[in-house]
């Protein structure tokens, strides 16, 4: 397995380039029952579909992926994605954490690092996400990272087989809490 190529370092996590040899691990995370529930999906994704999707995504500049790496041991613990709309300089944010990495505060830091990159390096104006209303832990992590409530899509998702609302959240550069890891790294 190749070593992670670190792009941006935070307190306990870093953003790194995605690694092709980690694709089986990413696939495992995405097909965990809690991930499927949180995304509002109903089915696991086959290996063939995921592998083909990875190849398409790598060549798409509007689909920016980051591997989330724990600094203490260089272990990959998740992925964040920015699906960029280049026309209006915004992006949809998506995160997945390894099942064994959940509940440790990683979602908030990984989200915050990705927003920092989005605003200070990618020059995006706004980043948004959708989260199912029963996902209280996700909502709390996103708020800690700087996302704010932005709207509601009524009965547009499913949670444990029941229709639920999806909440829209967004973040602007001025919503980022604390110091920027990007500006600290660049010394500006």
Phi, psi and omega in degrees: 000136180286154177285150179293143174263097185288133179252320184212129184253135175250209181288304181238352181233166174220156169265137181225167174292141173296149181241130181299324181289351176268357184305319176299325178289316176302317180299319178298314180300315184291338182257010172291141184302322180290328176292314179301316178298311183296327178280347183079017177279168176243344188226152172287158179258135180292157178301318183297318179294317181295316181296318178294321178296323179298317181296319178294318183294323182301327182267006184253108182293345178274357182238087185265121182249145175230135170276137178263123187241133174282125187292326186298332182219010180058031178270133174289129181237359180175184178221144167236153183223139171243114175266099193275134169259100186292338182290323183244005176060046175233172178206149169271138181257137176224143177223147169222135176246148173302141181308321182284352181259358183283153177080015182244009180084005183290327183299316181295314182292318179296320178295316180297317178297320180292320175296319178303313178298313184302317184275322187264339177247316182276351178057040175280151181272328185203146175233137183229166177208165171242140178219138178292137186305323179289350182279071184297321180296318178297315180300316179297318179295317180295319178296320179297328180282344179123356177287149179233153177301139182227349180162185185213135171253108188288131174054032185265355180229179178231141176224116182053042176082359182248140176297137178220163176282149169258133177265138173263136176228149176220164178222141174246161180308323182287352178275348183294124178278149174074192182278149178282127174292328179295309182292326176295319179295320182277350179071032180249000000 
